[in-house]
């Protein structure tokens, strides 16, 4: 279910609704909070047994989560937010939506004050470097070197990418904006080993210096260079044919 379609929640009736293991855990979270089967928010909180809590945590971990308690907080928050806009919403319809549209980025709104400050800085740095890469492309002649690829994972509904938020890729550098289960953003990057052969010594030195400055900045703990483990040129061509990846050719500087 693409992000733009998440407001359209399929109708599910309890007589044929068969929740997935993950949906069943989210249903349990809502029940423990006091939400009844019709979606009414009651004061009748259900206090789970220790065994029930352990079972729920086990199921969440099977889905790849490490911070199991935060999912419960996010599920309840998402339900209350949707319920305020859709009074007829019931848990059966909600869990279908929650699983299909889940992404770690949704947890940003629940992040600590410290994390929110860090997130603002990371967002600023990500946009700044992205614009810097576009500026470098403007000085290059070949169309291939001025080709850039962008992708927003939060719009793709892919369970295998709930950590990745955005990617920005050029023939000489790859950026990624990420988000963990606690709603904290981070940035990873990879520089093509043939950087200076592609864009020249001067621009190559300038780009490397930009990342060196980032490595010594106040967000250094949330920025990391990751290896690609593949030939960059071949990988760059393969990425261009992937569905929903936006390809743009940067205009040359006049």
mmCIF file of C-alpha atoms in Angstrom, residues 38-174:
data_model
loop_
_atom_site.group_PDB
_atom_site.id
_atom_site.type_symbol
_atom_site.label_atom_id
_atom_site.label_comp_id
_atom_site.label_asym_id
_atom_site.label_seq_id
_atom_site.Cartn_x
_atom_site.Cartn_y
_atom_site.Cartn_z
ATOM 1 C CA UNK A 38 -15.427 -1.582 17.801
ATOM 2 C CA UNK A 39 -12.660 0.947 18.226
ATOM 3 C CA UNK A 40 -14.082 2.647 21.289
ATOM 4 C CA UNK A 41 -11.457 3.991 23.681
ATOM 5 C CA UNK A 42 -12.489 2.832 27.126
ATOM 6 C CA UNK A 43 -11.052 3.014 30.610
ATOM 7 C CA UNK A 44 -10.969 -0.755 30.775
ATOM 8 C CA UNK A 45 -7.261 -1.284 30.378
ATOM 9 C CA UNK A 46 -6.187 -4.896 30.161
ATOM 10 C CA UNK A 47 -3.037 -5.732 32.064
ATOM 11 C CA UNK A 48 -1.215 -8.548 30.254
ATOM 12 C CA UNK A 49 0.481 -11.393 32.051
ATOM 13 C CA UNK A 50 4.236 -11.742 31.962
ATOM 14 C CA UNK A 51 3.898 -14.642 29.523
ATOM 15 C CA UNK A 52 1.691 -12.577 27.184
ATOM 16 C CA UNK A 53 4.247 -9.765 27.189
ATOM 17 C CA UNK A 54 7.076 -12.174 26.391
ATOM 18 C CA UNK A 55 5.077 -13.713 23.526
ATOM 19 C CA UNK A 56 4.377 -10.274 22.058
ATOM 20 C CA UNK A 57 8.047 -9.300 22.324
ATOM 21 C CA UNK A 58 9.070 -12.540 20.641
ATOM 22 C CA UNK A 59 6.725 -11.932 17.693
ATOM 23 C CA UNK A 60 7.977 -8.363 17.283
ATOM 24 C CA UNK A 61 11.589 -9.550 17.264
ATOM 25 C CA UNK A 62 10.715 -12.087 14.574
ATOM 26 C CA UNK A 63 9.868 -9.111 12.371
ATOM 27 C CA UNK A 64 13.369 -7.734 12.883
ATOM 28 C CA UNK A 65 12.706 -5.194 15.605
ATOM 29 C CA UNK A 66 15.158 -4.795 18.479
ATOM 30 C CA UNK A 67 13.361 -2.137 20.521
ATOM 31 C CA UNK A 68 10.091 -3.940 21.088
ATOM 32 C CA UNK A 69 8.499 -1.559 23.581
ATOM 33 C CA UNK A 70 8.583 1.404 21.234
ATOM 34 C CA UNK A 71 6.349 -0.330 18.698
ATOM 35 C CA UNK A 72 3.554 -0.517 21.264
ATOM 36 C CA UNK A 73 3.832 3.217 21.936
ATOM 37 C CA UNK A 74 3.819 3.992 18.207
ATOM 38 C CA UNK A 75 0.854 1.706 17.475
ATOM 39 C CA UNK A 76 -1.290 3.365 20.141
ATOM 40 C CA UNK A 77 -0.237 6.840 19.025
ATOM 41 C CA UNK A 78 -1.028 6.070 15.370
ATOM 42 C CA UNK A 79 -4.418 4.608 16.295
ATOM 43 C CA UNK A 80 -5.425 7.638 18.390
ATOM 44 C CA UNK A 81 -4.355 10.000 15.612
ATOM 45 C CA UNK A 82 -6.316 8.105 12.963
ATOM 46 C CA UNK A 83 -9.314 7.700 15.255
ATOM 47 C CA UNK A 84 -9.565 11.481 15.665
ATOM 48 C CA UNK A 85 -9.899 11.784 11.871
ATOM 49 C CA UNK A 86 -11.933 8.599 11.282
ATOM 50 C CA UNK A 87 -14.377 8.087 14.185
ATOM 51 C CA UNK A 88 -15.599 4.805 12.642
ATOM 52 C CA UNK A 89 -12.109 3.270 12.699
ATOM 53 C CA UNK A 90 -11.873 -0.112 14.386
ATOM 54 C CA UNK A 91 -8.761 -2.119 15.352
ATOM 55 C CA UNK A 92 -9.193 -4.618 12.500
ATOM 56 C CA UNK A 93 -8.943 -1.932 9.848
ATOM 57 C CA UNK A 94 -6.201 -0.096 11.707
ATOM 58 C CA UNK A 95 -3.785 -3.033 12.009
ATOM 59 C CA UNK A 96 -4.077 -3.691 8.273
ATOM 60 C CA UNK A 97 -3.028 -0.092 7.676
ATOM 61 C CA UNK A 98 -0.351 -0.073 10.371
ATOM 62 C CA UNK A 99 1.471 -3.098 8.997
ATOM 63 C CA UNK A 100 1.176 -2.076 5.349
ATOM 64 C CA UNK A 101 2.364 1.496 5.918
ATOM 65 C CA UNK A 102 4.864 0.953 8.704
ATOM 66 C CA UNK A 103 8.204 2.760 8.599
ATOM 67 C CA UNK A 104 10.635 3.691 11.368
ATOM 68 C CA UNK A 105 10.307 7.305 10.261
ATOM 69 C CA UNK A 106 6.839 7.383 11.837
ATOM 70 C CA UNK A 107 8.568 7.167 15.226
ATOM 71 C CA UNK A 108 10.281 10.535 14.715
ATOM 72 C CA UNK A 109 7.299 12.303 16.312
ATOM 73 C CA UNK A 110 7.807 10.240 19.473
ATOM 74 C CA UNK A 111 11.572 10.748 19.696
ATOM 75 C CA UNK A 112 13.156 12.330 22.747
ATOM 76 C CA UNK A 113 13.944 16.056 22.790
ATOM 77 C CA UNK A 114 17.629 15.225 22.445
ATOM 78 C CA UNK A 115 16.922 13.051 19.405
ATOM 79 C CA UNK A 116 14.736 15.737 17.832
ATOM 80 C CA UNK A 117 17.570 18.269 18.057
ATOM 81 C CA UNK A 118 19.957 15.775 16.507
ATOM 82 C CA UNK A 119 17.400 14.965 13.789
ATOM 83 C CA UNK A 120 17.132 18.630 12.824
ATOM 84 C CA UNK A 121 20.911 18.845 12.428
ATOM 85 C CA UNK A 122 21.091 15.619 10.410
ATOM 86 C CA UNK A 123 18.290 16.774 8.109
ATOM 87 C CA UNK A 124 20.082 20.070 7.556
ATOM 88 C CA UNK A 125 23.393 18.353 6.810
ATOM 89 C CA UNK A 126 21.779 15.838 4.461
ATOM 90 C CA UNK A 127 20.101 18.572 2.425
ATOM 91 C CA UNK A 128 23.278 20.650 2.442
ATOM 92 C CA UNK A 129 25.476 17.846 1.090
ATOM 93 C CA UNK A 130 22.833 16.836 -1.437
ATOM 94 C CA UNK A 131 22.739 20.386 -2.778
ATOM 95 C CA UNK A 132 26.543 20.468 -2.752
ATOM 96 C CA UNK A 133 26.670 17.331 -4.920
ATOM 97 C CA UNK A 134 24.203 18.902 -7.352
ATOM 98 C CA UNK A 135 26.370 22.016 -7.460
ATOM 99 C CA UNK A 136 29.422 19.895 -8.299
ATOM 100 C CA UNK A 137 27.470 18.169 -11.079
ATOM 101 C CA UNK A 138 26.764 21.560 -12.605
ATOM 102 C CA UNK A 139 30.467 21.975 -13.369
ATOM 103 C CA UNK A 140 30.742 18.652 -15.220
ATOM 104 C CA UNK A 141 30.290 18.227 -18.972
ATOM 105 C CA UNK A 142 29.195 14.576 -19.569
ATOM 106 C CA UNK A 143 25.490 13.880 -19.087
ATOM 107 C CA UNK A 144 26.342 10.625 -17.304
ATOM 108 C CA UNK A 145 28.201 12.489 -14.563
ATOM 109 C CA UNK A 146 25.332 14.954 -14.197
ATOM 110 C CA UNK A 147 22.781 12.175 -13.707
ATOM 111 C CA UNK A 148 21.371 11.904 -10.204
ATOM 112 C CA UNK A 149 19.000 9.345 -8.723
ATOM 113 C CA UNK A 150 16.637 9.925 -5.810
ATOM 114 C CA UNK A 151 14.342 7.635 -3.896
ATOM 115 C CA UNK A 152 12.074 8.070 -0.862
ATOM 116 C CA UNK A 153 11.520 4.761 0.901
ATOM 117 C CA UNK A 154 8.656 6.034 3.062
ATOM 118 C CA UNK A 155 6.576 6.251 -0.120
ATOM 119 C CA UNK A 156 7.369 2.716 -1.298
ATOM 120 C CA UNK A 157 5.755 0.384 1.285
ATOM 121 C CA UNK A 158 8.620 -2.072 1.470
ATOM 122 C CA UNK A 159 9.152 -3.977 4.703
ATOM 123 C CA UNK A 160 12.785 -4.541 3.699
ATOM 124 C CA UNK A 161 13.469 -0.800 3.797
ATOM 125 C CA UNK A 162 11.848 0.413 7.008
ATOM 126 C CA UNK A 163 15.278 1.681 8.150
ATOM 127 C CA UNK A 164 16.106 3.709 5.030
ATOM 128 C CA UNK A 165 14.325 7.055 4.556
ATOM 129 C CA UNK A 166 15.920 8.575 1.451
ATOM 130 C CA UNK A 167 18.722 7.894 -0.986
ATOM 131 C CA UNK A 168 20.532 10.371 -3.198
ATOM 132 C CA UNK A 169 22.946 8.881 -5.718
ATOM 133 C CA UNK A 170 25.367 10.378 -8.223
ATOM 134 C CA UNK A 171 28.036 8.568 -10.282
ATOM 135 C CA UNK A 172 30.662 9.631 -7.754
ATOM 136 C CA UNK A 173 28.902 9.656 -4.352
ATOM 137 C CA UNK A 174 25.970 7.971 -2.610
#
